[in-house]
GROMACS .gro file of C-alpha atoms in nm:
model
  243
    1MET     CA    1  16.630   7.252  18.199
    2GLU     CA    2  16.575   6.880  18.150
    3ASN     CA    3  16.512   6.732  17.806
    4ARG     CA    4  16.143   6.744  17.726
    5LYS     CA    5  15.951   6.467  17.559
    6ASN     CA    6  15.613   6.624  17.625
    7HIS     CA    7  15.431   6.828  17.365
    8CYS     CA    8  15.346   7.172  17.505
    9GLY     CA    9  15.094   7.414  17.367
   10ALA     CA   10  15.001   7.769  17.461
   11VAL     CA   11  14.669   7.949  17.441
   12VAL     CA   12  14.731   8.324  17.433
   13LEU     CA   13  14.420   8.532  17.498
   14ALA     CA   14  14.386   8.865  17.318
   15ALA     CA   15  14.013   8.898  17.255
   16GLY     CA   16  13.932   9.160  17.517
   17SER     CA   17  13.813   9.511  17.444
   18GLY     CA   18  14.014   9.686  17.715
   19LYS     CA   19  13.742   9.935  17.806
   20ARG     CA   20  13.931  10.060  18.113
   21MET     CA   21  14.219  10.181  17.896
   22ASN     CA   22  14.004  10.474  17.772
   23SER     CA   23  14.144  10.421  17.425
   24GLU     CA   24  13.990  10.358  17.085
   25THR     CA   25  14.268  10.105  17.027
   26LYS     CA   26  14.224   9.769  17.199
   27LYS     CA   27  14.478   9.734  17.477
   28GLN     CA   28  14.654   9.433  17.324
   29PHE     CA   29  14.739   9.648  17.024
   30LEU     CA   30  14.864   9.952  17.215
   31LEU     CA   31  15.237  10.004  17.184
   32ILE     CA   32  15.519   9.954  17.427
   33LYS     CA   33  15.807  10.126  17.255
   34ASP     CA   34  15.727  10.049  16.892
   35LYS     CA   35  15.555   9.713  16.921
   36PRO     CA   36  15.205   9.607  17.028
   37ILE     CA   37  15.158   9.462  17.375
   38ILE     CA   38  15.059   9.121  17.238
   39TYR     CA   39  15.393   9.098  17.056
   40TYR     CA   40  15.588   9.050  17.377
   41SER     CA   41  15.397   8.749  17.506
   42LEU     CA   42  15.410   8.583  17.166
   43LYS     CA   43  15.783   8.653  17.140
   44THR     CA   44  15.854   8.483  17.472
   45PHE     CA   45  15.652   8.175  17.377
   46GLN     CA   46  15.808   8.170  17.029
   47GLU     CA   47  16.159   8.161  17.178
   48SER     CA   48  16.071   7.905  17.446
   49PHE     CA   49  16.022   7.527  17.453
   50ILE     CA   50  15.653   7.569  17.364
   51ASP     CA   51  15.568   7.373  17.048
   52ASP     CA   52  15.239   7.526  16.930
   53ILE     CA   53  15.063   7.854  17.000
   54VAL     CA   54  14.695   7.933  16.960
   55LEU     CA   55  14.619   8.305  16.946
   56VAL     CA   56  14.261   8.388  17.048
   57VAL     CA   57  14.134   8.725  16.927
   58SER     CA   58  13.810   8.895  16.838
   59GLU     CA   59  13.670   8.772  16.509
   60GLU     CA   60  13.715   9.112  16.347
   61ASP     CA   61  14.085   9.113  16.441
   62ILE     CA   62  14.182   8.777  16.292
   63ASP     CA   63  14.309   8.914  15.959
   64TYR     CA   64  14.494   9.200  16.127
   65CYS     CA   65  14.667   8.969  16.374
   66ARG     CA   66  14.765   8.725  16.102
   67ASP     CA   67  14.911   8.993  15.875
   68GLU     CA   68  15.042   9.258  16.113
   69ILE     CA   69  15.156   9.047  16.407
   70VAL     CA   70  15.206   8.678  16.332
   71GLN     CA   71  15.346   8.711  15.980
   72LYS     CA   72  15.515   9.047  16.032
   73TYR     CA   73  15.716   8.926  16.332
   74HIS     CA   74  15.762   8.568  16.206
   75PHE     CA   75  15.586   8.393  16.490
   76THR     CA   76  15.606   8.053  16.326
   77LYS     CA   77  15.479   7.865  16.631
   78VAL     CA   78  15.139   8.034  16.604
   79LYS     CA   79  14.957   7.748  16.432
   80TYR     CA   80  14.604   7.878  16.484
   81ILE     CA   81  14.433   8.214  16.514
   82THR     CA   82  14.078   8.166  16.634
   83ALA     CA   83  13.789   8.384  16.744
   84GLY     CA   84  13.717   8.428  17.113
   85GLY     CA   85  13.379   8.425  17.281
   86ARG     CA   86  13.158   8.638  17.501
   87GLU     CA   87  13.335   8.553  17.827
   88ARG     CA   88  13.698   8.474  17.898
   89TYR     CA   89  13.617   8.108  17.951
   90HIS     CA   90  13.454   8.090  17.608
   91SER     CA   91  13.779   8.217  17.459
   92VAL     CA   92  13.987   7.963  17.651
   93ALA     CA   93  13.755   7.683  17.540
   94ALA     CA   94  13.793   7.794  17.177
   95GLY     CA   95  14.170   7.789  17.213
   96LEU     CA   96  14.175   7.445  17.374
   97GLN     CA   97  13.969   7.302  17.091
   98CYS     CA   98  14.246   7.398  16.847
   99LEU     CA   99  14.503   7.194  17.040
  100THR     CA  100  14.464   6.820  16.988
  101ASP     CA  101  14.813   6.665  17.002
  102CYS     CA  102  14.915   6.822  17.332
  103ASP     CA  103  15.036   6.696  17.671
  104TYR     CA  104  15.043   7.026  17.862
  105VAL     CA  105  14.886   7.363  17.787
  106PHE     CA  106  14.992   7.707  17.906
  107ILE     CA  107  14.701   7.954  17.920
  108HIS     CA  108  14.822   8.313  17.920
  109ASP     CA  109  14.670   8.661  17.909
  110GLY     CA  110  14.815   8.848  17.614
  111ALA     CA  111  14.794   9.164  17.822
  112ARG     CA  112  15.078   9.034  18.043
  113PRO     CA  113  15.380   9.127  17.830
  114MET     CA  114  15.640   9.069  18.103
  115ILE     CA  115  15.623   8.689  18.088
  116THR     CA  116  15.970   8.530  18.089
  117ASN     CA  117  16.131   8.199  18.007
  118GLU     CA  118  16.216   8.158  18.375
  119ILE     CA  119  15.847   8.167  18.465
  120LEU     CA  120  15.766   7.918  18.190
  121ASN     CA  121  16.038   7.682  18.309
  122ARG     CA  122  15.919   7.692  18.670
  123ALA     CA  123  15.562   7.623  18.563
  124TYR     CA  124  15.666   7.336  18.339
  125SER     CA  125  15.869   7.172  18.614
  126GLU     CA  126  15.568   7.183  18.844
  127VAL     CA  127  15.295   7.080  18.601
  128THR     CA  128  15.482   6.763  18.507
  129LYS     CA  129  15.464   6.666  18.875
  130SER     CA  130  15.118   6.786  18.980
  131GLY     CA  131  14.924   6.815  18.654
  132ALA     CA  132  14.788   7.159  18.744
  133CYS     CA  133  14.959   7.482  18.852
  134VAL     CA  134  14.912   7.855  18.835
  135THR     CA  135  15.170   8.130  18.857
  136GLY     CA  136  15.138   8.408  19.110
  137MET     CA  137  15.312   8.591  19.390
  138PRO     CA  138  15.249   8.623  19.764
  139VAL     CA  139  15.073   8.950  19.844
  140LYS     CA  140  15.278   9.223  20.009
  141ASP     CA  141  14.990   9.410  20.169
  142THR     CA  142  14.734   9.313  20.429
  143ILE     CA  143  14.414   9.192  20.264
  144LYS     CA  144  14.065   9.258  20.400
  145ILE     CA  145  13.750   9.070  20.304
  146ALA     CA  146  13.449   9.301  20.294
  147ASP     CA  147  13.086   9.224  20.351
  148ARG     CA  148  12.810   9.343  20.118
  149ARG     CA  149  12.781   9.671  20.310
  150GLY     CA  150  13.147   9.759  20.270
  151PHE     CA  151  13.255   9.674  20.623
  152ILE     CA  152  13.551   9.451  20.705
  153GLU     CA  153  13.434   9.096  20.756
  154GLN     CA  154  13.766   8.920  20.804
  155THR     CA  155  14.142   8.951  20.762
  156PRO     CA  156  14.302   8.644  20.603
  157ASP     CA  157  14.654   8.538  20.698
  158ARG     CA  158  14.874   8.733  20.459
  159ASP     CA  159  15.121   8.443  20.439
  160LEU     CA  160  14.851   8.234  20.272
  161VAL     CA  161  14.724   8.490  20.019
  162TRP     CA  162  14.861   8.503  19.664
  163LEU     CA  163  14.809   8.739  19.372
  164ILE     CA  164  14.725   8.509  19.083
  165GLN     CA  165  14.878   8.560  18.740
  166THR     CA  166  14.913   8.372  18.415
  167PRO     CA  167  15.027   8.145  18.266
  168GLN     CA  168  14.808   7.884  18.426
  169VAL     CA  169  14.929   7.542  18.322
  170PHE     CA  170  14.756   7.203  18.311
  171SER     CA  171  14.771   6.861  18.159
  172TYR     CA  172  14.569   6.893  17.842
  173GLN     CA  173  14.320   6.619  17.922
  174LEU     CA  174  14.251   6.766  18.266
  175ILE     CA  175  14.180   7.120  18.150
  176ARG     CA  176  13.993   7.011  17.838
  177THR     CA  177  13.765   6.786  18.043
  178ALA     CA  178  13.711   7.064  18.298
  179TYR     CA  179  13.614   7.314  18.027
  180ASP     CA  180  13.383   7.065  17.857
  181LYS     CA  181  13.203   7.024  18.189
  182LEU     CA  182  13.192   7.400  18.240
  183LEU     CA  183  13.025   7.457  17.905
  184MET     CA  184  12.768   7.189  17.985
  185GLU     CA  185  12.694   7.342  18.327
  186GLU     CA  186  12.722   7.708  18.222
  187GLU     CA  187  12.357   7.803  18.269
  188LYS     CA  188  12.340   7.625  18.604
  189LEU     CA  189  12.644   7.818  18.729
  190LYS     CA  190  12.496   8.147  18.616
  191ALA     CA  191  12.172   8.070  18.793
  192GLY     CA  192  12.371   8.001  19.108
  193GLY     CA  193  12.558   8.331  19.083
  194ILE     CA  194  12.895   8.160  19.030
  195ASN     CA  195  13.135   8.372  18.825
  196ILE     CA  196  13.427   8.184  18.669
  197THR     CA  197  13.725   8.419  18.663
  198ASP     CA  198  14.026   8.200  18.585
  199ASP     CA  199  14.127   7.856  18.465
  200ALA     CA  200  14.223   7.725  18.808
  201MET     CA  201  13.867   7.794  18.921
  202VAL     CA  202  13.737   7.573  18.640
  203VAL     CA  203  13.955   7.287  18.762
  204GLU     CA  204  13.865   7.359  19.125
  205THR     CA  205  13.494   7.353  19.042
  206PHE     CA  206  13.471   7.049  18.817
  207MET     CA  207  13.771   6.825  18.885
  208GLU     CA  208  13.895   6.661  19.201
  209GLN     CA  209  14.244   6.793  19.136
  210PRO     CA  210  14.450   7.024  19.359
  211VAL     CA  211  14.617   7.318  19.184
  212LYS     CA  212  14.971   7.410  19.289
  213LEU     CA  213  15.090   7.769  19.322
  214VAL     CA  214  15.416   7.852  19.143
  215GLU     CA  215  15.618   8.170  19.177
  216GLY     CA  216  15.572   8.406  18.885
  217SER     CA  217  15.708   8.760  18.915
  218TYR     CA  218  15.593   9.087  19.064
  219GLU     CA  219  15.678   9.236  18.724
  220ASN     CA  220  15.438   9.001  18.547
  221ILE     CA  221  15.160   9.259  18.558
  222LYS     CA  222  14.839   9.263  18.357
  223ILE     CA  223  14.784   9.581  18.161
  224THR     CA  224  14.432   9.695  18.237
  225THR     CA  225  14.452  10.074  18.289
  226PRO     CA  226  14.666  10.356  18.146
  227ASP     CA  227  14.875  10.350  18.466
  228ASP     CA  228  14.958   9.985  18.401
  229LEU     CA  229  15.085  10.074  18.056
  230LEU     CA  230  15.319  10.335  18.202
  231ILE     CA  231  15.449  10.082  18.454
  232ALA     CA  232  15.508   9.825  18.179
  233GLU     CA  233  15.701  10.079  17.974
  234ARG     CA  234  15.926  10.148  18.271
  235LEU     CA  235  15.975   9.779  18.336
  236TYR     CA  236  16.057   9.728  17.971
  237CYS     CA  237  16.337   9.981  17.989
  238ASN     CA  238  16.495   9.794  18.282
  239SER     CA  239  16.434   9.436  18.177
  240SER     CA  240  16.631   9.193  17.967
  241ALA     CA  241  16.315   8.989  17.912
  242MET     CA  242  16.218   9.207  17.617
  243GLU     CA  243  16.420   9.328  17.327
   0.00000   0.00000   0.00000
């Protein structure tokens, strides 16, 4: 990979409750082998070209994450541990506010433990050209768009449909400006029934900036249900991306 002169930060989100896991333990703290899910994302960023990491967690988990994850596993690049907010975009905004001396920022779901250096490198190469990119993979199955009654309304061209993942990567000024505008317009969006579900959508909504799609990995799954955890454990056993 080329020499980098840009300062890169990462915002790793781990503030969710994981209700669909049917577990008293929050999903980011469930174990794959003998380590919590959040460990694996942090490990990949720690061993990468990323300069600074912001870990966003629930306020009640800050001390635990500092003592039992960051310090225990020597994640020296984690410069800030901050509390998340009510919605995902509140958590992202909190993370972005911790990064000030930053050229590019990688926003990643901590519940995606299969992130690799290869994915980070591809995203970095693209963001330095376009200023905004998201990782994902082309869908394998035919996709149907339903109407409100549950009937098929249309069938999009499968060649143009992607499954979106994280990290989602942007120039810092672009994404910070987009999130500042989002927070100012939050109530207006809610009144209009607009639900912000990822960072690219923030840029799409508030900035005149195209967002490039970059290949991630079909293994870069998000752990949401118990089945996902079983899949991740199997992937772990067959992957060199984790120790």
